[in-house]
Short mmCIF file of C-alpha atoms in Angstrom, two decimals:
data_model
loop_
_atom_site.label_atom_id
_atom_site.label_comp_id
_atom_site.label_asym_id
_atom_site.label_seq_id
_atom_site.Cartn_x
_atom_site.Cartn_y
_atom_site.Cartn_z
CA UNK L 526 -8.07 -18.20 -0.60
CA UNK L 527 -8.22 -16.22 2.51
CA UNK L 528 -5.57 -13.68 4.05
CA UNK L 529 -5.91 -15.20 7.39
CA UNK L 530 -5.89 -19.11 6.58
CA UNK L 531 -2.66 -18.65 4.24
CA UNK L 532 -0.91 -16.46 6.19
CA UNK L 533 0.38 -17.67 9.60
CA UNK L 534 1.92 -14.34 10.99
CA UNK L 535 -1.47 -13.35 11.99
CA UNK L 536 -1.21 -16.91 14.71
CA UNK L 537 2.36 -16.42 15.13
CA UNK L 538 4.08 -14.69 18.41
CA UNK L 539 5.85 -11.93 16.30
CA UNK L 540 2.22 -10.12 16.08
CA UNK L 541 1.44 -11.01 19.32
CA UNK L 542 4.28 -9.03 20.25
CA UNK L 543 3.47 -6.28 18.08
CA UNK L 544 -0.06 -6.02 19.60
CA UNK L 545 1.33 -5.92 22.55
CA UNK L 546 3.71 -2.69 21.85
CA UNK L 547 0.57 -0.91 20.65
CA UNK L 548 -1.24 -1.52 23.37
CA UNK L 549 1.58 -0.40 25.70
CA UNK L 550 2.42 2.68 23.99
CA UNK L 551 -1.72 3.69 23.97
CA UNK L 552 -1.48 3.30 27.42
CA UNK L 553 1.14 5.44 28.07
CA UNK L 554 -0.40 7.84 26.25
CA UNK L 555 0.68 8.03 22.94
CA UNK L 556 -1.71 8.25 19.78
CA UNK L 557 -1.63 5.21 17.18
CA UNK L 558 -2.58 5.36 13.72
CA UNK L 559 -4.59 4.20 12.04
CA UNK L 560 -7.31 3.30 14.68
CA UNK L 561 -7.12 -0.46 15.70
CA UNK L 562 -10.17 -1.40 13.61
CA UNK L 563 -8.42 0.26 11.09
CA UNK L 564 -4.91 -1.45 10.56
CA UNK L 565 -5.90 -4.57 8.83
CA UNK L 566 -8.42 -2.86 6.86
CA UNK L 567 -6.30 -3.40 3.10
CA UNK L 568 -6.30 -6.77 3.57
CA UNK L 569 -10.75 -6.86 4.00
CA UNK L 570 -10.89 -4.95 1.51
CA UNK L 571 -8.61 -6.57 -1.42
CA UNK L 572 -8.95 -9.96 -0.72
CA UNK L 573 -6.28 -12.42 -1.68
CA UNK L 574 -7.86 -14.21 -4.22
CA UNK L 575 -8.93 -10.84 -6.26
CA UNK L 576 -4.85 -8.76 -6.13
CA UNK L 577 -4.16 -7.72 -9.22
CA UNK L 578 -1.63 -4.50 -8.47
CA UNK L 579 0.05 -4.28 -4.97
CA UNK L 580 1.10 -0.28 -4.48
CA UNK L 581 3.39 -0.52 -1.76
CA UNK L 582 4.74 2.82 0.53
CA UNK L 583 6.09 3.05 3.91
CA UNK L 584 4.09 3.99 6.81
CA UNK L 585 0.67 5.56 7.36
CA UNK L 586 0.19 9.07 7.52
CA UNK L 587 1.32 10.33 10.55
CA UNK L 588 -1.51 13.28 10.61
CA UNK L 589 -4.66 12.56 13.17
CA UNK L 590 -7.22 11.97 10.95
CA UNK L 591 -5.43 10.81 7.59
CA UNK L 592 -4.60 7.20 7.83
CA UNK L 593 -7.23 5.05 7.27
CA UNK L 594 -5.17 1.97 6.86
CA UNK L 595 -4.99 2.15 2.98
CA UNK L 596 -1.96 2.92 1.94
CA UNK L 597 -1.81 6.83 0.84
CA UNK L 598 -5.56 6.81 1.16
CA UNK L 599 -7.34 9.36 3.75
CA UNK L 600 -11.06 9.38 4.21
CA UNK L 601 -13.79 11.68 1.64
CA UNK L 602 -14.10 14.33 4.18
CA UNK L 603 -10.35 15.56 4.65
CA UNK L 604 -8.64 18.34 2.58
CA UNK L 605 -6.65 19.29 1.81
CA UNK L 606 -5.08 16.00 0.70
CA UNK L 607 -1.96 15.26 1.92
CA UNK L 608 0.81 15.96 -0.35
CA UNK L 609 1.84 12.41 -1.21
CA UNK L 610 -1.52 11.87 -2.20
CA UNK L 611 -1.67 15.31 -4.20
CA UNK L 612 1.31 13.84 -6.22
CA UNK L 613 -0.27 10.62 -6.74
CA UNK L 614 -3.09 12.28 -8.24
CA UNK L 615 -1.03 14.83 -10.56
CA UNK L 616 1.00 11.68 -11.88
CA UNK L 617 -2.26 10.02 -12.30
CA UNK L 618 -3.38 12.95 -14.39
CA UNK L 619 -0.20 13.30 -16.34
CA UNK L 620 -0.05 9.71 -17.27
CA UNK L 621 -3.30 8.89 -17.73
CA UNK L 622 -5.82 11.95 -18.07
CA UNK L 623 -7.79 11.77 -14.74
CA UNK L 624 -9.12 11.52 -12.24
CA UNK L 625 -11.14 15.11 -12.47
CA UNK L 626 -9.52 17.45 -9.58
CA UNK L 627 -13.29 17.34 -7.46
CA UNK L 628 -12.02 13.32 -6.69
CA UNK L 629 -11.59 12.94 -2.84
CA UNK L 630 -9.02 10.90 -1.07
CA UNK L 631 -10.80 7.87 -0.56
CA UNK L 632 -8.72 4.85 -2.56
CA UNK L 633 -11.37 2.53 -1.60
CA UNK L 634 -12.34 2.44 -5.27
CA UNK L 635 -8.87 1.21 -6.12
CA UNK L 636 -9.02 -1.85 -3.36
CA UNK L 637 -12.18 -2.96 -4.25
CA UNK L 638 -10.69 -2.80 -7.86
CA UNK L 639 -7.65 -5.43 -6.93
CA UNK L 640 -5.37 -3.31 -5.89
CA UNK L 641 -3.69 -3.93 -2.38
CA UNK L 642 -3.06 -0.68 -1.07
CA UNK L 643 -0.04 -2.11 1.85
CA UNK L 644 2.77 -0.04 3.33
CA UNK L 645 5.75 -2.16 4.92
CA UNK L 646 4.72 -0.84 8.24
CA UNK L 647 1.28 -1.00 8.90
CA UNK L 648 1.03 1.78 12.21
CA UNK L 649 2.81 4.88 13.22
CA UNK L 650 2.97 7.45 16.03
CA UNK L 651 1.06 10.34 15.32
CA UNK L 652 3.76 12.83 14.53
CA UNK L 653 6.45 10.73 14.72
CA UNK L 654 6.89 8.92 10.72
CA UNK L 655 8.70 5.94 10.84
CA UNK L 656 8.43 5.14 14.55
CA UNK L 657 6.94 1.72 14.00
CA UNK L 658 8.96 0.74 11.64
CA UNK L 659 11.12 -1.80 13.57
CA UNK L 660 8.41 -3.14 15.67
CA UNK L 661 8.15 -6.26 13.80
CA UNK L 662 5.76 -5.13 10.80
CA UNK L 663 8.44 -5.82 8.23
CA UNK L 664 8.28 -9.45 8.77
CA UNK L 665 4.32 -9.48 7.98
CA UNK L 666 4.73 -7.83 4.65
CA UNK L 667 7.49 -9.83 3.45
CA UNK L 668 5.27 -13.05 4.14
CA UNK L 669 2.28 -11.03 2.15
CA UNK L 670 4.79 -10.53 -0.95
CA UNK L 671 6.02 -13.97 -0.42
CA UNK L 672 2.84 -15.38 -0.96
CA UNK L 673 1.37 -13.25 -3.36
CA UNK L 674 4.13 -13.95 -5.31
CA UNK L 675 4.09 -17.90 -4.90
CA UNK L 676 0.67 -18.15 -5.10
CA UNK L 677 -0.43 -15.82 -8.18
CA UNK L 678 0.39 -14.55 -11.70
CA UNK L 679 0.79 -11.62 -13.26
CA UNK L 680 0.54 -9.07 -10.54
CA UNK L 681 1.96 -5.91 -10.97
CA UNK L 682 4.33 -4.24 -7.90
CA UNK L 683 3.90 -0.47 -7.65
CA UNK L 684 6.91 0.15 -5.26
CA UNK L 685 7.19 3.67 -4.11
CA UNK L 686 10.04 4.69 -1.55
CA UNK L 687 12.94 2.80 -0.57
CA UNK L 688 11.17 0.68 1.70
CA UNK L 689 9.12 -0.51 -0.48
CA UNK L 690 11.65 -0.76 -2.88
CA UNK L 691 13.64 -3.64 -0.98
CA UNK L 692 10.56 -6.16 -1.09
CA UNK L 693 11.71 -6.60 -4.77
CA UNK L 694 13.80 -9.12 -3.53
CA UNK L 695 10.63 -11.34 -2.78
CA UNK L 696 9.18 -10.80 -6.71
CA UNK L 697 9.96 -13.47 -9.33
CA UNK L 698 9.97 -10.84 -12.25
CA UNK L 699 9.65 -13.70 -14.74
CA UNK L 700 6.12 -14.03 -13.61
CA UNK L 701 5.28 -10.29 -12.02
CA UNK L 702 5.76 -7.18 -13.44
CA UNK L 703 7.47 -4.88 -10.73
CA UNK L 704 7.58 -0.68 -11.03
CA UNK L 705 10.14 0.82 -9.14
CA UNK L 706 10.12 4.48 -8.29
CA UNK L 707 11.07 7.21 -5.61
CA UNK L 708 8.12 7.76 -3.06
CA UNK L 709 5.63 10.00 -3.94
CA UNK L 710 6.21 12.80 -1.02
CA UNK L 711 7.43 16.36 -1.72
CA UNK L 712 11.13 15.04 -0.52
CA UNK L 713 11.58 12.62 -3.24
CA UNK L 714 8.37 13.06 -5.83
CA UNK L 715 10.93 15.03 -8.32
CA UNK L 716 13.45 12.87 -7.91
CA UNK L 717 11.67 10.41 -10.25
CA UNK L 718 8.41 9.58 -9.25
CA UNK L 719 7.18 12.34 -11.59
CA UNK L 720 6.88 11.09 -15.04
CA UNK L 721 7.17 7.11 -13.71
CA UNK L 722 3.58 6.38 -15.42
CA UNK L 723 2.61 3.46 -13.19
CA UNK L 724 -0.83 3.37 -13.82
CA UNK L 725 -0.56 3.50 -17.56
CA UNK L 726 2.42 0.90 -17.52
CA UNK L 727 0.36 -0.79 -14.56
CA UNK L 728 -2.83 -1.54 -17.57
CA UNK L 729 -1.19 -1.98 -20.36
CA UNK L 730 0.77 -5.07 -18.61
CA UNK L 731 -2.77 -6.28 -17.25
CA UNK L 732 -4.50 -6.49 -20.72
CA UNK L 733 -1.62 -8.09 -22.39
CA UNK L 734 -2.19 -10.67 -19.75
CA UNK L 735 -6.16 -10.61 -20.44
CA UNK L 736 -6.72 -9.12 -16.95
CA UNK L 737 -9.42 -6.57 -16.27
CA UNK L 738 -7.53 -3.22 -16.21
CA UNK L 739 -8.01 -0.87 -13.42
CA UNK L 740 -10.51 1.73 -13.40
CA UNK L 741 -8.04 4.68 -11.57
#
């Protein structure tokens, strides 16, 4: 199973239209992130046949240089790591023992592990979070929930934020195992996301389903 044979946003006009705005707004002047060859770049990397664990957020980083169109994932060279993604990684080490503090941003690792790193918006405005957010990305990541949940088993839904946290609605939690939490930035991380233990819950639900765990 492919992303782009089973699912027909990517042919319909709703992204057509949504190409369309980011190509207007770049030409009057405005900076998009991630770059273009960037925004589908979860999707080549996690193919659809391989999701085990789909950690969803909300928009890219809105910092030149920081999205890379993983969600919460910046490239090896930046630091310091942007404070969602220092959060992540001091739940990670709270719950779970690692990773060592010398780990870079780069979530690659985790993609190419299963894990579909997706935020409900896929672009933003540098310097302007959540300005892309009603530009017609919502409908493409309800169809990917959709069909990951109609089409697999046993997935596990890392939703972080509000945002995220809507997409529930899409899960059949008789057959998924979803993880609700606030998002990970300094606003909210306190509020909740500290002490959530995704990625301890997130293995321990994929080996009592005889799945490969993930290596965080």
């Amino acid at each position: 199973m492919t992303w782009l044979d089973n699912v027909a946003f990517f042919e319909s006009e709703k992204f057509k239209k949504i190409v369309q705005v980011l190509k207007e707004e770049e030409s009057a002047g405005k900076t998009i992130l991630p770059k273009k060859e960037n925004l589908l770049r979860a999707f080549a990397l996690t193919p659809l046949d391989k999701v085990k664990v789909v950690i969803l957020g909300q928009d890219p980083y809105p910092t030149i240089g920081h999205a890379n169109g993983l969600a919460f994932s910046v490239n090896p060279d930046i630091s310091p790591l942007p404070k969602s993604l220092q959060n992540i990684y001091k739940e990670l080490n709270a719950d779970i023992g690692e990773p060592p503090w010398d780990v870079d941003g780069d979530l690659t690792r985790w993609a190419e592990q299963g894990v579909l790193l997706l935020n409900t918006s896929l672009s933003v405005v540098a310097g302007q979070p959540g300005s892309h957010k009603d530009i017609g990305w919502g409908a493409l990541t309800n169809e990917i929930i959709r069909l990951l949940n109609e089409e697999c088993e046993n997935l596990v839904f890392i939703l972080w934020g509000n945002f995220a946290q809507r997409k529930a609605m899409f899960v059949d939690q008789t057959k998924h195992y979803v993880i609700k939490s606030p998002h990970p930035s300094p606003l909210s991380a306190y509020r909740g996301f500290f002490g959530s233990k995704p990625f301890s819950k997130t293995n321990t639900y994929l080996k009592e389903h005889q799945i490969e765990e993930i290596q965080w």
